[in-house]
Short mmCIF file of C-alpha atoms in Angstrom, two decimals:
data_model
loop_
_atom_site.label_atom_id
_atom_site.label_comp_id
_atom_site.label_asym_id
_atom_site.label_seq_id
_atom_site.Cartn_x
_atom_site.Cartn_y
_atom_site.Cartn_z
CA UNK A 12 58.35 151.94 65.87
CA UNK A 13 59.51 150.67 69.27
CA UNK A 14 60.75 147.12 69.86
CA UNK A 15 57.39 145.80 71.08
CA UNK A 16 55.59 147.05 67.98
CA UNK A 17 58.33 145.56 65.81
CA UNK A 18 57.97 142.15 67.50
CA UNK A 19 54.21 142.24 67.02
CA UNK A 20 54.67 143.06 63.35
CA UNK A 21 57.11 140.17 63.01
CA UNK A 22 54.61 137.87 64.72
CA UNK A 23 51.84 138.92 62.31
CA UNK A 24 54.12 138.29 59.34
CA UNK A 25 55.01 134.89 60.76
CA UNK A 26 51.30 134.05 61.07
CA UNK A 27 50.82 135.04 57.43
CA UNK A 28 53.60 132.65 56.39
CA UNK A 29 52.03 129.85 58.45
CA UNK A 30 48.65 130.42 56.79
CA UNK A 31 50.26 130.35 53.34
CA UNK A 32 52.21 127.18 54.23
CA UNK A 33 49.11 125.42 55.55
CA UNK A 34 47.13 126.37 52.46
CA UNK A 35 49.92 124.97 50.29
CA UNK A 36 50.13 121.80 52.39
CA UNK A 37 46.40 121.17 52.16
CA UNK A 38 46.52 121.73 48.41
CA UNK A 39 49.30 119.15 48.15
CA UNK A 40 47.17 116.66 50.10
CA UNK A 41 44.42 117.10 47.51
CA UNK A 42 46.94 116.58 44.68
CA UNK A 43 48.28 113.40 46.29
CA UNK A 44 44.75 112.00 46.60
CA UNK A 45 43.98 112.82 42.98
CA UNK A 46 47.27 111.24 41.84
CA UNK A 47 46.56 108.03 43.77
CA UNK A 48 43.11 107.78 42.22
CA UNK A 49 44.35 108.55 38.69
CA UNK A 50 47.01 105.83 38.78
CA UNK A 51 45.15 103.30 40.92
CA UNK A 52 47.52 103.52 43.89
CA UNK A 53 46.48 102.37 47.32
CA UNK A 54 44.90 105.14 49.35
CA UNK A 55 46.10 103.94 52.75
CA UNK A 56 49.88 103.97 53.06
CA UNK A 57 50.79 103.72 56.76
CA UNK A 58 54.42 103.05 55.85
CA UNK A 59 54.70 106.46 54.21
CA UNK A 60 53.13 108.11 57.25
CA UNK A 61 55.70 106.42 59.49
CA UNK A 62 58.50 107.65 57.20
CA UNK A 63 57.24 111.24 57.43
CA UNK A 64 56.93 110.91 61.21
CA UNK A 65 60.55 109.75 61.49
CA UNK A 66 61.72 112.63 59.31
CA UNK A 67 59.82 115.16 61.41
CA UNK A 68 61.18 113.71 64.66
CA UNK A 69 64.72 113.90 63.33
CA UNK A 70 64.18 117.50 62.26
CA UNK A 71 62.83 118.44 65.70
CA UNK A 72 65.46 116.63 67.75
CA UNK A 73 66.97 119.06 70.23
CA UNK A 74 64.60 121.88 69.30
CA UNK A 75 63.71 123.94 72.37
CA UNK A 76 60.07 124.09 71.20
CA UNK A 77 59.83 120.39 70.27
CA UNK A 78 56.78 119.61 72.42
CA UNK A 79 54.88 122.67 71.25
CA UNK A 80 55.68 122.06 67.58
CA UNK A 81 54.74 118.37 67.86
CA UNK A 82 51.42 119.39 69.40
CA UNK A 83 50.72 121.67 66.43
CA UNK A 84 51.67 118.93 63.97
CA UNK A 85 49.25 116.48 65.58
CA UNK A 86 46.45 118.91 64.71
CA UNK A 87 47.81 119.55 61.22
CA UNK A 88 47.99 115.83 60.47
CA UNK A 89 44.50 115.24 61.85
CA UNK A 90 43.11 117.95 59.58
CA UNK A 91 44.99 116.49 56.61
CA UNK A 92 43.28 113.17 57.27
CA UNK A 93 39.91 114.92 57.39
CA UNK A 94 40.63 116.49 53.99
CA UNK A 95 41.32 113.00 52.63
CA UNK A 96 38.07 111.71 54.13
CA UNK A 97 36.05 114.57 52.60
CA UNK A 98 37.71 113.88 49.24
CA UNK A 99 36.72 110.22 49.37
CA UNK A 100 33.40 110.22 51.21
CA UNK A 101 30.70 112.88 51.15
CA UNK A 102 28.46 110.52 53.08
CA UNK A 103 28.49 108.30 56.17
CA UNK A 104 29.92 104.79 56.12
CA UNK A 105 27.49 102.38 57.78
CA UNK A 106 29.02 99.07 58.85
CA UNK A 107 26.63 96.16 59.29
CA UNK A 108 27.05 92.46 59.81
CA UNK A 109 26.90 89.64 62.29
CA UNK A 110 28.54 90.06 65.68
CA UNK A 111 32.26 89.47 65.45
CA UNK A 112 32.43 90.31 61.75
CA UNK A 113 34.91 93.12 62.46
CA UNK A 114 32.78 96.26 62.57
CA UNK A 115 34.43 97.77 65.65
CA UNK A 116 37.95 96.93 64.46
CA UNK A 117 37.37 98.46 61.02
CA UNK A 118 35.63 101.56 62.36
CA UNK A 119 38.52 102.18 64.76
CA UNK A 120 41.05 101.85 61.94
CA UNK A 121 39.14 104.20 59.65
CA UNK A 122 38.98 106.69 62.50
CA UNK A 123 42.75 106.47 62.92
CA UNK A 124 43.57 106.77 59.21
CA UNK A 125 41.02 109.45 58.28
CA UNK A 126 40.25 111.17 61.61
CA UNK A 127 36.59 110.27 61.05
CA UNK A 128 34.09 110.37 63.88
CA UNK A 129 32.91 106.92 64.92
CA UNK A 130 29.46 106.18 66.30
CA UNK A 131 29.28 102.77 67.95
CA UNK A 132 25.51 102.40 68.10
CA UNK A 133 25.39 99.83 70.90
CA UNK A 134 27.76 101.93 73.00
CA UNK A 135 25.81 105.16 72.43
CA UNK A 136 22.48 103.53 73.28
CA UNK A 137 23.97 101.85 76.35
CA UNK A 138 25.37 105.16 77.60
CA UNK A 139 22.10 106.98 77.00
CA UNK A 140 20.06 104.32 78.78
CA UNK A 141 22.56 103.96 81.61
CA UNK A 142 22.67 100.18 81.36
CA UNK A 143 24.29 97.41 79.35
CA UNK A 144 22.75 96.02 76.16
CA UNK A 145 21.83 92.70 77.87
CA UNK A 146 20.13 94.68 80.65
CA UNK A 147 18.19 96.78 78.12
CA UNK A 148 16.96 93.57 76.45
CA UNK A 149 16.04 92.02 79.79
CA UNK A 150 14.32 95.13 81.16
CA UNK A 151 12.53 96.61 78.15
CA UNK A 152 12.67 93.95 75.44
CA UNK A 153 14.18 93.84 71.96
CA UNK A 154 11.52 96.05 70.35
CA UNK A 155 12.45 98.92 72.68
CA UNK A 156 16.11 98.52 71.78
CA UNK A 157 15.38 98.44 68.02
CA UNK A 158 13.39 101.66 68.35
CA UNK A 159 16.42 103.29 69.95
CA UNK A 160 18.53 102.12 66.99
CA UNK A 161 16.10 103.69 64.54
CA UNK A 162 16.09 106.99 66.46
CA UNK A 163 19.88 107.12 66.47
CA UNK A 164 20.10 106.38 62.74
CA UNK A 165 17.67 109.22 62.09
CA UNK A 166 19.92 111.55 64.08
CA UNK A 167 22.88 110.62 61.89
CA UNK A 168 21.22 111.88 58.71
CA UNK A 169 22.47 115.37 59.51
CA UNK A 170 26.11 114.23 59.56
CA UNK A 171 28.75 113.37 56.96
CA UNK A 172 32.09 111.55 57.13
CA UNK A 173 30.93 109.53 60.12
CA UNK A 174 31.58 105.80 60.52
CA UNK A 175 28.47 104.22 62.00
CA UNK A 176 29.10 100.79 63.48
CA UNK A 177 25.77 98.99 63.86
CA UNK A 178 24.83 96.17 66.17
CA UNK A 179 24.33 92.77 64.59
CA UNK A 180 20.55 93.05 64.42
CA UNK A 181 20.25 96.65 63.20
CA UNK A 182 19.99 95.80 59.49
CA UNK A 183 17.23 93.26 60.08
CA UNK A 184 14.69 96.03 60.55
CA UNK A 185 13.36 97.62 57.37
CA UNK A 186 13.02 101.05 58.98
CA UNK A 187 16.67 100.96 60.05
CA UNK A 188 17.92 100.12 56.56
CA UNK A 189 15.88 102.97 55.10
CA UNK A 190 17.48 105.41 57.56
CA UNK A 191 20.99 104.05 56.87
CA UNK A 192 20.68 104.70 53.15
CA UNK A 193 19.39 108.27 53.40
CA UNK A 194 22.88 109.65 53.98
CA UNK A 195 25.17 106.64 53.97
CA UNK A 196 26.70 103.74 52.10
CA UNK A 197 26.05 100.40 53.75
CA UNK A 198 29.04 98.06 54.01
CA UNK A 199 28.36 94.45 54.99
CA UNK A 200 31.28 92.78 56.75
CA UNK A 201 31.04 89.03 56.87
CA UNK A 202 33.08 85.99 57.89
CA UNK A 203 32.66 82.24 58.27
CA UNK A 204 30.78 80.91 61.32
CA UNK A 205 34.03 79.37 62.55
CA UNK A 206 35.80 82.73 62.38
CA UNK A 207 32.88 84.45 64.11
CA UNK A 208 32.91 81.87 66.89
CA UNK A 209 36.63 82.36 67.52
CA UNK A 210 36.10 86.10 67.79
CA UNK A 211 33.06 86.06 70.14
CA UNK A 212 33.47 82.86 72.17
CA UNK A 213 34.76 84.70 75.24
CA UNK A 214 32.32 87.60 75.01
CA UNK A 215 29.73 88.11 77.75
CA UNK A 216 27.71 90.95 76.17
CA UNK A 217 25.98 89.16 73.28
CA UNK A 218 22.34 88.79 74.40
CA UNK A 219 21.25 87.27 71.07
CA UNK A 220 23.47 84.22 71.67
CA UNK A 221 21.79 83.72 75.05
CA UNK A 222 23.87 80.73 76.14
CA UNK A 223 24.12 79.25 72.64
CA UNK A 224 27.66 80.35 71.87
CA UNK A 225 28.68 77.57 69.50
CA UNK A 226 29.43 77.18 65.79
CA UNK A 227 26.17 75.36 64.99
CA UNK A 228 23.94 78.01 66.51
CA UNK A 229 25.97 80.82 64.93
CA UNK A 230 25.74 79.10 61.53
CA UNK A 231 21.95 78.82 61.74
CA UNK A 232 21.51 82.40 62.93
CA UNK A 233 23.81 83.78 60.24
CA UNK A 234 21.88 81.92 57.56
CA UNK A 235 18.58 83.29 58.86
CA UNK A 236 19.97 86.83 58.64
CA UNK A 237 21.95 86.48 55.40
CA UNK A 238 19.20 87.52 52.98
CA UNK A 239 18.37 90.71 54.88
CA UNK A 240 22.03 91.59 55.36
CA UNK A 241 22.77 91.21 51.65
CA UNK A 242 19.64 93.14 50.64
CA UNK A 243 20.69 96.07 52.84
CA UNK A 244 24.31 96.18 51.65
CA UNK A 245 25.78 98.45 49.00
CA UNK A 246 29.04 96.48 49.15
CA UNK A 247 30.04 93.19 50.78
CA UNK A 248 33.47 92.39 52.20
CA UNK A 249 34.65 89.09 53.67
CA UNK A 250 37.06 89.61 56.55
CA UNK A 251 38.43 86.07 56.98
CA UNK A 252 42.21 85.86 56.79
CA UNK A 253 42.72 89.52 55.93
CA UNK A 254 44.57 92.26 57.77
CA UNK A 255 42.74 95.38 58.86
CA UNK A 256 44.65 97.34 56.21
CA UNK A 257 43.59 94.91 53.45
CA UNK A 258 39.95 95.09 54.52
CA UNK A 259 39.96 98.89 54.62
CA UNK A 260 41.66 99.16 51.23
CA UNK A 261 39.01 96.86 49.76
CA UNK A 262 36.30 98.91 51.44
CA UNK A 263 37.63 102.17 50.00
CA UNK A 264 38.04 100.67 46.52
CA UNK A 265 34.51 99.26 46.45
CA UNK A 266 32.95 102.44 47.81
CA UNK A 267 34.71 104.64 45.26
CA UNK A 268 33.66 102.27 42.48
CA UNK A 269 30.10 102.34 43.80
CA UNK A 270 30.11 106.15 43.66
#
């Protein structure tokens, strides 16, 4: 065996060790998830992730392949998060609620913590139509827009582990709710009218408010929608005065109890 053949054999053996190590690591992830569930520990522990990150950075300090190894670890960690998501959710998470209830914030956080795909329905429809949501309403009317919502929800039935963030009016349509529930758990995020107002008062892309951006109008509109929101929801979570982490922990707990 010449030197080149020897190096190739060493490389193959190294790959085998990496495969074995990754299999062991993924198995440990599963064990950690099972342990947390068995003893009622919080699923999301960003502090622990930061501790592991610091340890890894210390270990890699001065390593000539630091950038390359860090790049590999980013992928490893992302896949670990996906394993956690598959362990917890074999369905889509559908976030509904009034504008400003926190759907985008929560979907972004879940995406970060579990590497879950996020579908922002308003954003997807806007991109497909090549115009803003207010322009779609003005040009084609609300019925056209609601039909686009229904079509998109039907598309999502073939997916799992996706966070679907719905526009404020999506759950008001019976057909939309039926599509949400075919392969998803519906989570209603809610807050007080005062909290909603503080969150949306500077927004310019809320066509439903149509110049009526005040607490009184928001209160009336929320009350008109409340019954349909609650009827559509599998779980309900108030977001007032809570951190994103607290909301997501409550969401996970309620969804696992629901299952």
